[in-house]
mmCIF file of C-alpha atoms in Angstrom:
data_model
loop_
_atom_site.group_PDB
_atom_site.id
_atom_site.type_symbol
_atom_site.label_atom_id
_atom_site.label_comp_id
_atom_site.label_asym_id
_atom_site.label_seq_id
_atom_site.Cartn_x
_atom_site.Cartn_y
_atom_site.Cartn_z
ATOM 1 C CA UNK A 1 0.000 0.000 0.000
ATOM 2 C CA UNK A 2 1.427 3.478 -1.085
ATOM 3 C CA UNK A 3 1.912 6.282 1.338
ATOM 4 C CA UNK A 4 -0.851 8.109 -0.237
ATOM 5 C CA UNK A 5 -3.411 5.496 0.119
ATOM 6 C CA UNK A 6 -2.426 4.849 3.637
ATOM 7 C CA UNK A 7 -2.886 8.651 4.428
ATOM 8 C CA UNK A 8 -6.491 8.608 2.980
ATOM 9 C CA UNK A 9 -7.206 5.079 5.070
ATOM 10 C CA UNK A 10 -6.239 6.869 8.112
ATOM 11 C CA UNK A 11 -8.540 9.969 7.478
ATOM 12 C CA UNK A 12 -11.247 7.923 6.929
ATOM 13 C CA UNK A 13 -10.584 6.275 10.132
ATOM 14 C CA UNK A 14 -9.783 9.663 12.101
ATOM 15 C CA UNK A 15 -13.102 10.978 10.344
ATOM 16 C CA UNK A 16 -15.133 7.924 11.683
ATOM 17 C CA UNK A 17 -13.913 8.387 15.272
ATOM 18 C CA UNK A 18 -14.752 12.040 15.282
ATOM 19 C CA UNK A 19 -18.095 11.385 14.508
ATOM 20 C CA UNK A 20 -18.972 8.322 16.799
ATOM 21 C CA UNK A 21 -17.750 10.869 19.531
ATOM 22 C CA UNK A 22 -20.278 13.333 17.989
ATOM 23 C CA UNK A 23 -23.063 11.005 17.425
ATOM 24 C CA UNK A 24 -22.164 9.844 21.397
ATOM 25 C CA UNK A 25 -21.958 13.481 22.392
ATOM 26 C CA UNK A 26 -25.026 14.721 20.813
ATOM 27 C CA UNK A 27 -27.674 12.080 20.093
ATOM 28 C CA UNK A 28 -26.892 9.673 22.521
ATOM 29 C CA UNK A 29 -26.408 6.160 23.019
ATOM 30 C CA UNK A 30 -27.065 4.227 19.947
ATOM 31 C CA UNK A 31 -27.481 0.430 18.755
ATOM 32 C CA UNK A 32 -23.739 0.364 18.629
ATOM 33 C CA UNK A 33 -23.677 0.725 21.969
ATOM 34 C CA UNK A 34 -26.215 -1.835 22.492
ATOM 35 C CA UNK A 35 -23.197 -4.790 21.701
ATOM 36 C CA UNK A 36 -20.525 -6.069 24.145
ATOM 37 C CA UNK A 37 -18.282 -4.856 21.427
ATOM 38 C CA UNK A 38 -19.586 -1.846 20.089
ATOM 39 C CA UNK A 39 -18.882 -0.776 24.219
ATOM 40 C CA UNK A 40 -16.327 -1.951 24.128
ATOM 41 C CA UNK A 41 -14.758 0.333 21.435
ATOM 42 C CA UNK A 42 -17.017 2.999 22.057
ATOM 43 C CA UNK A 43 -15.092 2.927 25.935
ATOM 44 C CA UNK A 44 -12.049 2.463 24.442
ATOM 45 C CA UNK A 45 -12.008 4.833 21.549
ATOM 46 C CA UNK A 46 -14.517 7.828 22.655
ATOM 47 C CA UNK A 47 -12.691 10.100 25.169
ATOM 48 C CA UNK A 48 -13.320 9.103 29.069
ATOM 49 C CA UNK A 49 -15.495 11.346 31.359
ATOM 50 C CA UNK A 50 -14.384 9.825 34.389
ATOM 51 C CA UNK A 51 -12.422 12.763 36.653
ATOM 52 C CA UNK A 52 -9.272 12.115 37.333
ATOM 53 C CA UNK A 53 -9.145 10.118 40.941
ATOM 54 C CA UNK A 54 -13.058 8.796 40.511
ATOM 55 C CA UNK A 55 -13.623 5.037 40.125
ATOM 56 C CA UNK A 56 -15.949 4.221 36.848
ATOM 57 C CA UNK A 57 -17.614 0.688 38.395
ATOM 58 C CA UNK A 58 -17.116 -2.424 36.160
ATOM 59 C CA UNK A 59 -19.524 -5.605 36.243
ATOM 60 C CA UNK A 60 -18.798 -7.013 39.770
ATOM 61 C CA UNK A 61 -17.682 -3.965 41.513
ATOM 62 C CA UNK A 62 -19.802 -3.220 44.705
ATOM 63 C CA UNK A 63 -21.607 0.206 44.157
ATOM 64 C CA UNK A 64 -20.575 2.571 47.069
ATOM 65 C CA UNK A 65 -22.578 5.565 48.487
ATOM 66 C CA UNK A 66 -23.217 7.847 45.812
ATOM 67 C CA UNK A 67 -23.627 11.588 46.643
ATOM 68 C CA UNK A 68 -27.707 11.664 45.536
ATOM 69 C CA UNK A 69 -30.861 14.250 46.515
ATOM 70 C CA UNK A 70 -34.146 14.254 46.465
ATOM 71 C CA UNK A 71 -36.438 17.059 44.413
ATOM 72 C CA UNK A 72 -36.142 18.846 47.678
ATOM 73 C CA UNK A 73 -32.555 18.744 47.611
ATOM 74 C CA UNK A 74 -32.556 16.626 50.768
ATOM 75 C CA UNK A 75 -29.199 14.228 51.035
ATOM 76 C CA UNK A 76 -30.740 10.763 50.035
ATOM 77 C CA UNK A 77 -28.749 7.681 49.342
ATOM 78 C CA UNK A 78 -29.339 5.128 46.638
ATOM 79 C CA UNK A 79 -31.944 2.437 47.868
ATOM 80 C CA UNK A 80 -30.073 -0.472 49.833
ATOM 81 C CA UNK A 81 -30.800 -3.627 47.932
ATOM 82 C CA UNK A 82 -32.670 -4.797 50.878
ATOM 83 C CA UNK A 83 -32.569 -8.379 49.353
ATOM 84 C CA UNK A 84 -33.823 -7.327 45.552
ATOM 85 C CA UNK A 85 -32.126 -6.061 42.583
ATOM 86 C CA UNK A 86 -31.974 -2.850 42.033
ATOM 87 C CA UNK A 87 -32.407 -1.751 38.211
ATOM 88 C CA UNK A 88 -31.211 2.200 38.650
ATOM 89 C CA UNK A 89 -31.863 4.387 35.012
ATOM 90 C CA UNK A 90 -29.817 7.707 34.799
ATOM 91 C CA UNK A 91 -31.725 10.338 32.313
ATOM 92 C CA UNK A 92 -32.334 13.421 31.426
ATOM 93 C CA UNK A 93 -35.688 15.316 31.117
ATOM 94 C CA UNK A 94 -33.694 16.893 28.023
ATOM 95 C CA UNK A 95 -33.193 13.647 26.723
ATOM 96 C CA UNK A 96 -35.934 12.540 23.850
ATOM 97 C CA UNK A 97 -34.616 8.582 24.359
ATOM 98 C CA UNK A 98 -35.044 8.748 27.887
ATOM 99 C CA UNK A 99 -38.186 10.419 27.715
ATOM 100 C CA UNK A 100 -39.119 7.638 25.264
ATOM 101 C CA UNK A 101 -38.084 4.771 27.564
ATOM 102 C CA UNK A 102 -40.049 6.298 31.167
ATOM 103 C CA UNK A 103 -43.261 4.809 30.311
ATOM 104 C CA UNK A 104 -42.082 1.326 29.688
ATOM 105 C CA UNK A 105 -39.860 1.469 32.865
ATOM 106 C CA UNK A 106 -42.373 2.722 35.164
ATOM 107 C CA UNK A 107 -44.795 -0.001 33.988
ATOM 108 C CA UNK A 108 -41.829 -2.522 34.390
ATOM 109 C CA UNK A 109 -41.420 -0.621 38.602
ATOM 110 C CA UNK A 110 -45.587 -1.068 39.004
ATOM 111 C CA UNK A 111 -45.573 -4.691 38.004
ATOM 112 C CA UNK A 112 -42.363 -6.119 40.103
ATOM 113 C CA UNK A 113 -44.561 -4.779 44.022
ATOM 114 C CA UNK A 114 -42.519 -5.139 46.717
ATOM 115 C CA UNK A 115 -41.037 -7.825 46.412
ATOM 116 C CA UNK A 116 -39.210 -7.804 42.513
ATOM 117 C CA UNK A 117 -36.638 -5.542 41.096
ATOM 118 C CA UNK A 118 -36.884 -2.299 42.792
ATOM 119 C CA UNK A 119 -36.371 0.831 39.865
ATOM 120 C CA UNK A 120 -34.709 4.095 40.988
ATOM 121 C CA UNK A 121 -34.377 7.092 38.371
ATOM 122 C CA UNK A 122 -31.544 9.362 38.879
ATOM 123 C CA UNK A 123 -31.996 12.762 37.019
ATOM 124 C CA UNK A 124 -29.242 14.608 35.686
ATOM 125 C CA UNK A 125 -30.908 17.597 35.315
ATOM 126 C CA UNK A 126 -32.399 20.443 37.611
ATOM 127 C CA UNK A 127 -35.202 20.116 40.327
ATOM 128 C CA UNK A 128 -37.771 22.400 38.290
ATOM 129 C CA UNK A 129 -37.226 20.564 34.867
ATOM 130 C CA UNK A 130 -37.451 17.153 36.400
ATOM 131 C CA UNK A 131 -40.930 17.969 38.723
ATOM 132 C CA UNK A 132 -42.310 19.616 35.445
ATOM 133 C CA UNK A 133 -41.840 16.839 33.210
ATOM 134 C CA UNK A 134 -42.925 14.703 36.064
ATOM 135 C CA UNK A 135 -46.028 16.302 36.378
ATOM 136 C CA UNK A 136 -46.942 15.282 32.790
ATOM 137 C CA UNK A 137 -45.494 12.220 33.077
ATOM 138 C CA UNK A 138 -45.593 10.635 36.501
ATOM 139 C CA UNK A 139 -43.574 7.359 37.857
ATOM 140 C CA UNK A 140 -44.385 4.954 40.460
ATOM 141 C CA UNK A 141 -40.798 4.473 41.307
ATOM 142 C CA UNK A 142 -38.306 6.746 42.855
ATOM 143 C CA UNK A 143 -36.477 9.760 41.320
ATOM 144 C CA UNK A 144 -33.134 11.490 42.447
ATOM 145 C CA UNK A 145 -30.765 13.823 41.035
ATOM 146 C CA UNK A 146 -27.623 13.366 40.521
ATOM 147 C CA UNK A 147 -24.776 16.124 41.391
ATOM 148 C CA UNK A 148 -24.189 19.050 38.682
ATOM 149 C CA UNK A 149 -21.498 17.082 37.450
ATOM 150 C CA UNK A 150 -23.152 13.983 36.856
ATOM 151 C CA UNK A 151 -20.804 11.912 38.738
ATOM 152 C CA UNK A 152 -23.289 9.148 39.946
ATOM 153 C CA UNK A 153 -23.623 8.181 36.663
ATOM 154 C CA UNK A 154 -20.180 7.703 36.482
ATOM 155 C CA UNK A 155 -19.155 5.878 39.861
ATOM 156 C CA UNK A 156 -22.215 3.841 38.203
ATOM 157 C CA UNK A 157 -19.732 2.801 35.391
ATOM 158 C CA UNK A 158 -20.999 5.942 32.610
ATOM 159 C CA UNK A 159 -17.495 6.439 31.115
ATOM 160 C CA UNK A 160 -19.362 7.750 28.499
ATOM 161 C CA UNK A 161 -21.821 9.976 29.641
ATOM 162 C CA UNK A 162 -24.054 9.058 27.471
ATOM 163 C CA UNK A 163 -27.982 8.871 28.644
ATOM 164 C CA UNK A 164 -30.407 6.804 29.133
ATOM 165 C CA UNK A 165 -27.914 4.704 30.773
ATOM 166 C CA UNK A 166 -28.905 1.527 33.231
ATOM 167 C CA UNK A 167 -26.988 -0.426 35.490
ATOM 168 C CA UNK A 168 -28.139 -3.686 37.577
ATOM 169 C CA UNK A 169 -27.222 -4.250 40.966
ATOM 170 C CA UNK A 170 -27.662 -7.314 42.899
ATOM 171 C CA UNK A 171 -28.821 -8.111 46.175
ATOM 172 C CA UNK A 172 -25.802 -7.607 47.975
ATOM 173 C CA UNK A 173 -25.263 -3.857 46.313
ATOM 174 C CA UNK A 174 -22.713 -5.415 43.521
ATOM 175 C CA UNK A 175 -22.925 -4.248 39.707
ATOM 176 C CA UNK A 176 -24.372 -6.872 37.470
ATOM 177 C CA UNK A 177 -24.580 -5.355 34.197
ATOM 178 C CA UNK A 178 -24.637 -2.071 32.847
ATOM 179 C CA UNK A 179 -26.559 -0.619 29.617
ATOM 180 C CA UNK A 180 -25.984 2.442 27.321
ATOM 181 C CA UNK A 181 -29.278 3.280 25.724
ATOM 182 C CA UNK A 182 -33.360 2.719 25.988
ATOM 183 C CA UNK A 183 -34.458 -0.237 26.429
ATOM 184 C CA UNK A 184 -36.352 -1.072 23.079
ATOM 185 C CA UNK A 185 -39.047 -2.825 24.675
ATOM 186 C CA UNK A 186 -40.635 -4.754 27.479
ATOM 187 C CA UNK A 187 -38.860 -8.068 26.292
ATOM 188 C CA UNK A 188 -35.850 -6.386 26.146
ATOM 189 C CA UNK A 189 -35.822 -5.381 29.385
ATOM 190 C CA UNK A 190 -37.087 -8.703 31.016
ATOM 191 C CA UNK A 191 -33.888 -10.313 28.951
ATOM 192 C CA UNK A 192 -31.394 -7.875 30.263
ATOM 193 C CA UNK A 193 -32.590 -8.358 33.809
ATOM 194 C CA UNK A 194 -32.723 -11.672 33.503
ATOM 195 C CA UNK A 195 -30.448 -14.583 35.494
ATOM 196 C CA UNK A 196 -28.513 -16.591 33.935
ATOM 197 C CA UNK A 197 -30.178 -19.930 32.667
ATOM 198 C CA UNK A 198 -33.596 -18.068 33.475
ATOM 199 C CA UNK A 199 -36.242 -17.605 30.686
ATOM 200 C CA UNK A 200 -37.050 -13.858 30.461
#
């Protein structure tokens, strides 16, 4: 391969990056990010938003206390597992995907009752914006916000920062799996939460 070939190879390449960091940046997770691999690269390639000295969590890390309020701006912690799961979603009221995926998850929060997979929201956005869309679209489940620098979402693993972004965390407050992205519908969900070996 000539040098000038190789020079227009790597500027399609350079191009490509550049705009999966846009296309992150600006839209989103998207079904790349919906593969093992396409996190993967996306993790590898896009540039980190974890501050220096803050630990992103990885599958299997125990989730530590995470600096959360309530609409009041009252100090409130992440729900202790308390024996369930805990399926936490960090959106945006900004954000049309996350705004998309609400109904679906607060339908998913009404059906588990007390004693399935609890649901927490974590906002990052302002008190105002969140109780106003709230009050057109209510949830059944729990909704925080996160600091102004969103860094629950990352101590939840969101090297990223892209949004919606899930994580699942066991029983015993460890980090199961994490998801960039709305879930694209109610089966999808019941197979991401899902155990291994157990139907959805």
């Amino acid at each position: 391969m000539n040098l000038r070939m190789l020079a227009v190879v790597a500027a399609a390449l350079l191009a490509g990056m550049l705009g999966l960091i846009v296309s992150i940046r600006y839209n989103g997770a998207g079904p790349l990010l919906g593969t093992s691999a396409g996190r993967w690269l996306a993790e590898h390639v896009v540039p980190s938003h974890v501050p220096a000295g803050m630990h992103a969590a990885d599958e299997g890390d125990l989730v530590g206390p995470l600096a959360l309020t309530d609409l009041d701006g009252h100090a409130q912690p992440l729900p202790a597992p308390q024996g369930r799961r805990v399926l936490v979603n960090v959106w945006a009221s900004w954000c049309g995907p996350c705004r998309d995926e609400m109904p679906l998850l607060d339908r998913f929060a009404q059906a588990q009752g007390t004693g399935g997979i609890a649901v927490v929201g974590i906002a990052q956005d302002d008190a105002a914006s969140v109780r106003g869309y709230l009050r057109q679209v209510p949830t059944a489940y729990p909704i925080l916000l996160d600091d102004a620098q969103g860094n629950a979402g990352v101590r939840l693993g969101n090297r990223l920062g892209a949004l919606p972004y899930s994580v699942l965390i066991d029983a015993k407050g460890r980090l199961l799996r994490r998801k960039y992205g709305p879930f694209a519908s109610a089966r999808a969900l019941q197979e991401w939460i899902a155990e291994p070996g157990q139907n959805p």
